[in-house]
Amino acid sequence: MPSAAGRGQGQDRRPENEDSSAADDYAKERYGVSSMIQSQEKPDRVLVRIKDLTVEKADEEVWVRGRIHTSRAKGKQCFLVLRQQQFNIQALVAVGQHASKQMVKFAANITKESIVDIEGVVRKAYQKIGSCTQQDVELHVQRIYVISSAEPRLPLQLDDAVRPEVEGEEDGRATVNQDTRLDNRIIDLRTSTSQAVFCLQSGICQLFRETLIRKGFVEIQTPKIISAASEGGANVFTVSYFKTSAYLAQSPQLYKQMCICADFEKVFCVGPVFRAEDSNTHRHLTEFVGLDIEMAFNYHYHEVVDEIADTLVQIFKGLQERFQTEIQTVSKQFPCEPFKFLEPTLRLEYREGVAMLREAGVEMGDEEDLSTPNEKLLGRLVKEKYDTDFYILDKYPLAVRPFYTMPDPANPKTSNSYDMFMRGEEILSGAQRIHDPQLLTERAKHHGIDLEKIKAYIDSFRFGAPPHAGGGIGLERVTMLYLGLHNVRQTSMFPRDPKRLTP
Amino acid sequence: MPSAAGRGQGQDRRPENEDSSAADDYAKERYGVSSMIQSQEKPDRVLVRIKDLTVEKADEEVWVRGRIHTSRAKGKQCFLVLRQQQFNIQALVAVGQHASKQMVKFAANITKESIVDIEGVVRKAYQKIGSCTQQDVELHVQRIYVISSAEPRLPLQLDDAVRPEVEGEEDGRATVNQDTRLDNRIIDLRTSTSQAVFCLQSGICQLFRETLIRKGFVEIQTPKIISAASEGGANVFTVSYFKTSAYLAQSPQLYKQMCICADFEKVFCVGPVFRAEDSNTHRHLTEFVGLDIEMAFNYHYHEVVDEIADTLVQIFKGLQERFQTEIQTVSKQFPCEPFKFLEPTLRLEYREGVAMLREAGVEMGDEEDLSTPNEKLLGRLVKEKYDTDFYILDKYPLAVRPFYTMPDPANPKTSNSYDMFMRGEEILSGAQRIHDPQLLTERAKHHGIDLEKIKAYIDSFRFGAPPHAGGGIGLERVTMLYLGLHNVRQTSMFPRDPKRLTP
C-alpha cells in the first residue's frame, strides 16, 4: 500500500546511502529519491510557495518544493535552507516521532541545488533567522523526497555569487568572476540578484508596451533577415540564405519608417538588434534587445521627443512602484543611489551641454561628438546642477548624425536629433527623419552613399510620407543603468560579444 | 504677414499649375503646397481625427490631416475622399466665398495618396455617404495645403487591393495579386484590410503577454545567434561571426529550458524564429514570430497544457471584445465564419483523432504522423462533432517527436506531447521535456544524435531540474486562422520565404 506521501509519485529508488539498519527504520516511507516525474498521475497535493510561509501559517502542515540551498548536520539534527527563487526558509529534520536517524542522515547527504518535496509543519522561530527571507518561521520536516538531484560539485557557489565585491575584497572571501558566471549561467541566474535583475527587466518591457499601447501605438514585427545592409554595410553580420547572401538587421529603422509611410502613425517594436562591431566594452553587445519607437507628428518633432521621454518616465515610475523588492535585492549586492528623474524631463540643447563641459575644463569643438568620458562627465555635471539621472540632449551637430537625419531649418550646422541619457550614459538615439525623397537623395550624396544601395529606402517616401521621428532604446543598458550596475553582461541573460557565443 | 493657415508652416512653394490669373485669385492664401515640415515652429493648431468627425461636430470648423483617397472634379466642385487609417470622409471644395476656381482646380490636381491639411466646416450630409466610414457628415473645405505629394503613378490602387476576390472574378474588376502587394507593401499596408489585420495582430501579442503576466510568467529575451545548431544542423541558417561561424536559432527552446533550470519557473518570449526550410507553402515562412512558453509543473504536464490552452482562449476572447471593428473590416474582403472555441478547451488523444480519421475512410498507422490534408480533415470532423475551431491533440506517438520529448510512462509507443489546432491547422507544438540527463542521453543515442554536439544542452539538467513542459505558437498562423485568411504572407508585414527577401 503506498503511503500518502507516495501517492502519485512512487519512491521506488531507495537512497544510495541506505544501510543495513533500513529494516528497523520506522521512517523509511518518509524519505527517499522519487522516481522521475513523468506525469504518471495527478495527485491533489497543494504545494505552498515559500514566500507565503509566514507566522499566519504557524502550526499548519504544508507541502513545499524547493532547492537545497545549504545544509548543515549537527548531531541528531539537520538544518536545511530551502530556496525558491528570491525566497528561502530554514527547515529542520530532527530525530523524533517523524524522522529516524537514517532519515536525518539522508537529508544531510542531499546535494546542494537538488530539488526536494518536503512535507512539514510551519513553526514560529524562537529568534529571527537572519540568513533567510522568511525570518519568523521555520519548517519542521516530516517527509522529504528528492525530485531532481544536483551533481555534487557545483561550478560556482550561489553564496559567493551574491557577495558584494567590497566584502570579498575586504574580508578575503570568494566572489565569482564574470566569465565563470557566464559560463555557468544557469547556476548564476539562480541567485537572488539575477532573479531580481531579470524580473525587473521583464517589467521594463511590460511597462514600455503598456505605456505605448495606452498612447495609441501599434506593435509591429520587423524582419531580421534583410537583403541589403542599410547603412553602407559596415558592422553587419552576413547570413547565407539558400543560394544567396543576406544580412542581419542592425536596427528595425527602415521597417519602422515603412510602417509610418503605410499609415500606422505610431508604432513600436521589441526585438533583437545585431551589430558586428568588434567592441569589447562594458556597454556593447553584438546582439541586444531594441525597444524601438517611430511616430508621425503634426508639426514639430518635439511632439515625439515628449512621448518618448514620457514613456521612459512611466517606466521609471512603474519600476519604483512595482519592483521595489527587486531593486532592494539588487542593491544588497550592488549598492547604488536611487534613480532620479524630473517631470517633465530635462531637455538641454547640445550647445548647452558643450558649454557646461567647457566650463568644467573640457576642450572640444562645436561640431565634435561626445566621447564616452565626456558623456559621463556631462552626466555628473547635469546631476549636480539639475538633480536628475535622466535627461535629453537635443539638436546634435548635423555632421555627427546619419544621412537620413533632418537638418535643423534654423541652423545649417545642427539637426533635429537627440540622445537620451541615464546616469551619464546614452540609452537612446533618435531624430526627425527626412521624409522628402529629394532632400534624402541630396543628403545621401553628401555622405558619399551609393544611391543604388538605398533606392528601396528612398522610394518608400515617394507616395506621400508624413513627417516623423523616432528612436531606439537599448533594453540591457536601461536595466543596467537604472539599477546602477556596471556591465551590460549583467543584464543580458545570454550575452553575445565578439568573444562569447555560448551558452 | 503670414495668413492664419500659414502660421508655422509657410506656403512658400506655389502650386505648379498656377496660371496667369493668380493675381486675381481671391483665395490664393487658402491653398498650396506647404514647405517641407522641418519642425520650424510649434503652431497650436489641433488636428481632429477623421473617425471623430460625426454629426455631433456639425457646423464646427476643424483642421484635419489625411490622404487623398480619391478625387473627382465636377464643374465648379471637387469631391475628395480623405482617408486616415481605416476611416474616411467626403470633402467638398466648391467655388464660393472660400474657394476660387483656381483653388478647386488645385484640389482636383492633387495626386492620390498625397497627404493634405484641410481646414473645413463639418456639415451634416443630405443623404448617407455609402462609400465612406463617416456616412453622416461631409467636410466643406476652406483651406487645403499639400503636406507631402505622392507620385502620380501608384504601383497599385487601394480600391483594387481591398476588393473581394469573388467580386473581381464575377464582375471582371481588378484585384491585386500577392507579389504585387508584397513588392509594394507600403501601399498595400494602407488598405483598411491590412490596417485591421496588423492592429489585430498587435492585439494578439498584447493579449498573450497580458494573460501570461497575470499568470505570474516572466518575459525573457533569448539570443538568436547561437554557436551550435541544436537539432542536428538541418534547416539552419549560418551566420559569419567575426572569425568563426554561428547559426540563427530555430527556436528559443534550449534557452527557455535553461531559464526553467535557472528557477524562473514560468517564462515566455516573443521573437523571431528562423527556419532554413525550402518550403514554399501557404503556411511556411523562413522567419516568423514565435510566441513561446515554458513552465515548470508540479506533477503532471497537463498543468502546462491547461495554462497554454487558457492563454489562447483569453486571446480569442480578448480579440472578440476589443477588435470587433477590425474583424468586421477584414471579413468584408475575406468573408469567413466567426472563430468558435470551447471552455475548457477540447482535448483529444492522438489515438482518438486517428480513430475519427479512420472512420472517415483514412488509412493510417497508429504511429504515423498527421499529413497536412489529414490535419485539415480532422479539423472538419472535430468541428462537426464538437462545434469548435480550436482543440488539443494529446499523446502523440513517441516516434514522430524530437528526442527530448518525455515518453509516456503508461505506453512505450506514445509520449507526453501535444499539438494545438485552429481551423484544422497546427498553431502550436509542445511537450513535456525530459529533465533527467540520463534519460535524455539515452533518447539522444536512440535518435542517433551526436552527444558531443548536445553536451551543453544535456549538462543544463545536471544541477537539479524541475519537471517542465512548454510549446511554441506561430503568431502569423494564429492571425491568419483566427481571421480565416488563406496565406501566412497576409499576416506577416514583410514576409521572408525561400524566394522573397524584400522589401
mmCIF file of N, CA, C and O in Angstrom, chain B residues 102-152:
data_model
loop_
_atom_site.group_PDB
_atom_site.id
_atom_site.type_symbol
_atom_site.label_atom_id
_atom_site.label_comp_id
_atom_site.label_asym_id
_atom_site.label_seq_id
_atom_site.Cartn_x
_atom_site.Cartn_y
_atom_site.Cartn_z
ATOM 1 N N GLN B 102 -9.524 78.625 -59.198
ATOM 2 C CA GLN B 102 -8.139 78.141 -59.173
ATOM 3 C C GLN B 102 -7.920 77.140 -58.041
ATOM 4 O O GLN B 102 -7.203 76.162 -58.184
ATOM 5 N N MET B 103 -8.564 77.433 -56.909
ATOM 6 C CA MET B 103 -8.387 76.541 -55.745
ATOM 7 C C MET B 103 -9.036 75.183 -56.016
ATOM 8 O O MET B 103 -8.469 74.131 -55.673
ATOM 9 N N VAL B 104 -10.199 75.175 -56.639
ATOM 10 C CA VAL B 104 -10.868 73.918 -56.973
ATOM 11 C C VAL B 104 -9.990 73.115 -57.924
ATOM 12 O O VAL B 104 -9.797 71.913 -57.778
ATOM 13 N N LYS B 105 -9.425 73.842 -58.909
ATOM 14 C CA LYS B 105 -8.557 73.176 -59.880
ATOM 15 C C LYS B 105 -7.326 72.587 -59.182
ATOM 16 O O LYS B 105 -6.921 71.443 -59.444
ATOM 17 N N PHE B 106 -6.779 73.373 -58.262
ATOM 18 C CA PHE B 106 -5.620 72.889 -57.496
ATOM 19 C C PHE B 106 -5.965 71.608 -56.747
ATOM 20 O O PHE B 106 -5.251 70.603 -56.819
ATOM 21 N N ALA B 107 -7.091 71.639 -56.053
ATOM 22 C CA ALA B 107 -7.507 70.467 -55.266
ATOM 23 C C ALA B 107 -7.700 69.262 -56.166
ATOM 24 O O ALA B 107 -7.288 68.139 -55.833
ATOM 25 N N ALA B 108 -8.310 69.501 -57.334
ATOM 26 C CA ALA B 108 -8.603 68.400 -58.252
ATOM 27 C C ALA B 108 -7.323 67.763 -58.783
ATOM 28 O O ALA B 108 -7.323 66.591 -59.172
ATOM 29 N N ASN B 109 -6.248 68.535 -58.787
ATOM 30 C CA ASN B 109 -4.994 68.026 -59.354
ATOM 31 C C ASN B 109 -4.064 67.378 -58.332
ATOM 32 O O ASN B 109 -2.991 66.904 -58.695
ATOM 33 N N ILE B 110 -4.456 67.386 -57.078
ATOM 34 C CA ILE B 110 -3.590 66.736 -56.073
ATOM 35 C C ILE B 110 -3.593 65.233 -56.335
ATOM 36 O O ILE B 110 -4.647 64.625 -56.521
ATOM 37 N N THR B 111 -2.412 64.654 -56.384
ATOM 38 C CA THR B 111 -2.327 63.222 -56.701
ATOM 39 C C THR B 111 -2.882 62.381 -55.558
ATOM 40 O O THR B 111 -2.777 62.743 -54.381
ATOM 41 N N LYS B 112 -3.451 61.250 -55.935
ATOM 42 C CA LYS B 112 -3.959 60.304 -54.940
ATOM 43 C C LYS B 112 -2.827 59.889 -54.008
ATOM 44 O O LYS B 112 -1.691 59.737 -54.443
ATOM 45 N N GLU B 113 -3.159 59.661 -52.753
ATOM 46 C CA GLU B 113 -2.234 59.246 -51.687
ATOM 47 C C GLU B 113 -1.373 60.381 -51.140
ATOM 48 O O GLU B 113 -0.594 60.178 -50.206
ATOM 49 N N SER B 114 -1.517 61.590 -51.744
ATOM 50 C CA SER B 114 -0.811 62.725 -51.137
ATOM 51 C C SER B 114 -1.432 63.023 -49.780
ATOM 52 O O SER B 114 -2.615 62.762 -49.544
ATOM 53 N N ILE B 115 -0.618 63.588 -48.891
ATOM 54 C CA ILE B 115 -1.111 63.958 -47.558
ATOM 55 C C ILE B 115 -1.409 65.447 -47.553
ATOM 56 O O ILE B 115 -0.584 66.244 -48.011
ATOM 57 N N VAL B 116 -2.596 65.799 -47.065
ATOM 58 C CA VAL B 116 -3.004 67.216 -47.068
ATOM 59 C C VAL B 116 -3.504 67.631 -45.689
ATOM 60 O O VAL B 116 -3.987 66.800 -44.916
ATOM 61 N N ASP B 117 -3.345 68.908 -45.411
ATOM 62 C CA ASP B 117 -4.010 69.522 -44.260
ATOM 63 C C ASP B 117 -5.196 70.292 -44.793
ATOM 64 O O ASP B 117 -5.054 71.090 -45.735
ATOM 65 N N ILE B 118 -6.351 70.079 -44.209
ATOM 66 C CA ILE B 118 -7.560 70.758 -44.662
ATOM 67 C C ILE B 118 -8.208 71.456 -43.481
ATOM 68 O O ILE B 118 -8.350 70.871 -42.412
ATOM 69 N N GLU B 119 -8.583 72.717 -43.728
ATOM 70 C CA GLU B 119 -9.464 73.370 -42.774
ATOM 71 C C GLU B 119 -10.842 73.369 -43.404
ATOM 72 O O GLU B 119 -10.991 73.732 -44.576
ATOM 73 N N GLY B 120 -11.816 72.905 -42.646
ATOM 74 C CA GLY B 120 -13.151 72.859 -43.228
ATOM 75 C C GLY B 120 -14.217 72.902 -42.161
ATOM 76 O O GLY B 120 -13.922 72.847 -40.966
ATOM 77 N N VAL B 121 -15.451 73.015 -42.637
ATOM 78 C CA VAL B 121 -16.586 73.003 -41.715
ATOM 79 C C VAL B 121 -17.296 71.660 -41.870
ATOM 80 O O VAL B 121 -17.527 71.202 -42.990
ATOM 81 N N VAL B 122 -17.590 71.022 -40.747
ATOM 82 C CA VAL B 122 -18.298 69.741 -40.771
ATOM 83 C C VAL B 122 -19.771 70.025 -41.051
ATOM 84 O O VAL B 122 -20.379 70.864 -40.386
ATOM 85 N N ARG B 123 -20.318 69.383 -42.091
ATOM 86 C CA ARG B 123 -21.750 69.584 -42.407
ATOM 87 C C ARG B 123 -22.445 68.235 -42.411
ATOM 88 O O ARG B 123 -21.888 67.246 -42.871
ATOM 89 N N LYS B 124 -23.674 68.247 -41.911
ATOM 90 C CA LYS B 124 -24.493 67.043 -41.972
ATOM 91 C C LYS B 124 -24.727 66.718 -43.448
ATOM 92 O O LYS B 124 -25.010 67.620 -44.251
ATOM 93 N N ALA B 125 -24.576 65.450 -43.817
ATOM 94 C CA ALA B 125 -24.785 65.076 -45.225
ATOM 95 C C ALA B 125 -26.281 64.985 -45.522
ATOM 96 O O ALA B 125 -27.060 64.584 -44.651
ATOM 97 N N TYR B 126 -26.676 65.372 -46.746
ATOM 98 C CA TYR B 126 -28.101 65.288 -47.111
ATOM 99 C C TYR B 126 -28.567 63.839 -47.130
ATOM 100 O O TYR B 126 -29.662 63.513 -46.738
ATOM 101 N N GLN B 127 -27.689 62.985 -47.645
ATOM 102 C CA GLN B 127 -28.013 61.560 -47.595
ATOM 103 C C GLN B 127 -26.764 60.786 -47.211
ATOM 104 O O GLN B 127 -25.647 61.287 -47.351
ATOM 105 N N LYS B 128 -26.970 59.589 -46.701
ATOM 106 C CA LYS B 128 -25.843 58.776 -46.242
ATOM 107 C C LYS B 128 -24.803 58.606 -47.350
ATOM 108 O O LYS B 128 -25.167 58.331 -48.503
ATOM 109 N N ILE B 129 -23.535 58.766 -46.998
ATOM 110 C CA ILE B 129 -22.459 58.592 -47.978
ATOM 111 C C ILE B 129 -21.943 57.167 -47.825
ATOM 112 O O ILE B 129 -21.131 56.867 -46.957
ATOM 113 N N GLY B 130 -22.470 56.283 -48.654
ATOM 114 C CA GLY B 130 -22.223 54.838 -48.502
ATOM 115 C C GLY B 130 -20.773 54.451 -48.674
ATOM 116 O O GLY B 130 -20.314 53.452 -48.110
ATOM 117 N N SER B 131 -20.042 55.243 -49.427
ATOM 118 C CA SER B 131 -18.669 54.851 -49.750
ATOM 119 C C SER B 131 -17.670 55.247 -48.661
ATOM 120 O O SER B 131 -16.495 54.940 -48.767
ATOM 121 N N CYS B 132 -18.133 55.963 -47.628
ATOM 122 C CA CYS B 132 -17.215 56.412 -46.577
ATOM 123 C C CYS B 132 -17.587 55.812 -45.233
ATOM 124 O O CYS B 132 -18.737 55.455 -44.996
ATOM 125 N N THR B 133 -16.601 55.740 -44.340
ATOM 126 C CA THR B 133 -16.922 55.266 -42.985
ATOM 127 C C THR B 133 -17.701 56.330 -42.224
ATOM 128 O O THR B 133 -18.530 56.014 -41.381
ATOM 129 N N GLN B 134 -17.419 57.615 -42.501
ATOM 130 C CA GLN B 134 -18.162 58.702 -41.854
ATOM 131 C C GLN B 134 -19.337 59.029 -42.794
ATOM 132 O O GLN B 134 -19.242 59.900 -43.643
ATOM 133 N N GLN B 135 -20.456 58.329 -42.595
ATOM 134 C CA GLN B 135 -21.529 58.377 -43.588
ATOM 135 C C GLN B 135 -22.468 59.566 -43.418
ATOM 136 O O GLN B 135 -23.186 59.923 -44.350
ATOM 137 N N ASP B 136 -22.453 60.182 -42.242
ATOM 138 C CA ASP B 136 -23.479 61.194 -41.957
ATOM 139 C C ASP B 136 -22.991 62.623 -42.087
ATOM 140 O O ASP B 136 -23.767 63.555 -41.903
ATOM 141 N N VAL B 137 -21.709 62.782 -42.356
ATOM 142 C CA VAL B 137 -21.181 64.152 -42.453
ATOM 143 C C VAL B 137 -20.259 64.281 -43.664
ATOM 144 O O VAL B 137 -19.774 63.282 -44.209
ATOM 145 N N GLU B 138 -20.071 65.516 -44.085
ATOM 146 C CA GLU B 138 -19.001 65.776 -45.046
ATOM 147 C C GLU B 138 -18.277 67.035 -44.605
ATOM 148 O O GLU B 138 -18.738 67.767 -43.728
ATOM 149 N N LEU B 139 -17.149 67.276 -45.228
ATOM 150 C CA LEU B 139 -16.302 68.383 -44.815
ATOM 151 C C LEU B 139 -16.303 69.416 -45.934
ATOM 152 O O LEU B 139 -15.951 69.093 -47.073
ATOM 153 N N HIS B 140 -16.713 70.659 -45.608
ATOM 154 C CA HIS B 140 -16.688 71.726 -46.621
ATOM 155 C C HIS B 140 -15.361 72.472 -46.480
ATOM 156 O O HIS B 140 -15.120 73.172 -45.503
ATOM 157 N N VAL B 141 -14.554 72.308 -47.500
ATOM 158 C CA VAL B 141 -13.156 72.744 -47.410
ATOM 159 C C VAL B 141 -13.023 74.257 -47.535
ATOM 160 O O VAL B 141 -13.578 74.861 -48.450
ATOM 161 N N GLN B 142 -12.246 74.839 -46.599
ATOM 162 C CA GLN B 142 -11.968 76.279 -46.656
ATOM 163 C C GLN B 142 -10.495 76.546 -46.977
ATOM 164 O O GLN B 142 -10.152 77.594 -47.503
ATOM 165 N N ARG B 143 -9.653 75.622 -46.597
ATOM 166 C CA ARG B 143 -8.227 75.743 -46.913
ATOM 167 C C ARG B 143 -7.696 74.344 -47.184
ATOM 168 O O ARG B 143 -8.125 73.395 -46.529
ATOM 169 N N ILE B 144 -6.760 74.257 -48.097
ATOM 170 C CA ILE B 144 -6.152 72.944 -48.366
ATOM 171 C C ILE B 144 -4.688 73.106 -48.752
ATOM 172 O O ILE B 144 -4.350 73.895 -49.637
ATOM 173 N N TYR B 145 -3.820 72.407 -48.027
ATOM 174 C CA TYR B 145 -2.375 72.506 -48.266
ATOM 175 C C TYR B 145 -1.793 71.106 -48.373
ATOM 176 O O TYR B 145 -2.108 70.234 -47.557
ATOM 177 N N VAL B 146 -0.956 70.924 -49.364
ATOM 178 C CA VAL B 146 -0.318 69.617 -49.537
ATOM 179 C C VAL B 146 0.894 69.532 -48.601
ATOM 180 O O VAL B 146 1.785 70.385 -48.631
ATOM 181 N N ILE B 147 0.900 68.512 -47.763
ATOM 182 C CA ILE B 147 1.986 68.302 -46.800
ATOM 183 C C ILE B 147 3.062 67.399 -47.414
ATOM 184 O O ILE B 147 4.246 67.582 -47.207
ATOM 185 N N SER B 148 2.615 66.393 -48.161
ATOM 186 C CA SER B 148 3.573 65.501 -48.821
ATOM 187 C C SER B 148 2.911 64.933 -50.073
ATOM 188 O O SER B 148 1.839 64.339 -49.999
ATOM 189 N N SER B 149 3.552 65.149 -51.214
ATOM 190 C CA SER B 149 2.979 64.733 -52.500
ATOM 191 C C SER B 149 3.325 63.293 -52.812
ATOM 192 O O SER B 149 4.454 62.864 -52.601
ATOM 193 N N ALA B 150 2.345 62.584 -53.359
ATOM 194 C CA ALA B 150 2.618 61.252 -53.886
ATOM 195 C C ALA B 150 2.917 61.369 -55.369
ATOM 196 O O ALA B 150 2.373 62.247 -56.050
ATOM 197 N N GLU B 151 3.767 60.494 -55.864
ATOM 198 C CA GLU B 151 3.998 60.476 -57.303
ATOM 199 C C GLU B 151 2.701 60.080 -58.000
ATOM 200 O O GLU B 151 1.882 59.336 -57.447
ATOM 201 N N PRO B 152 2.499 60.596 -59.227
ATOM 202 C CA PRO B 152 1.186 60.391 -59.864
ATOM 203 C C PRO B 152 0.859 58.934 -60.185
ATOM 204 O O PRO B 152 -0.302 58.554 -60.130
#
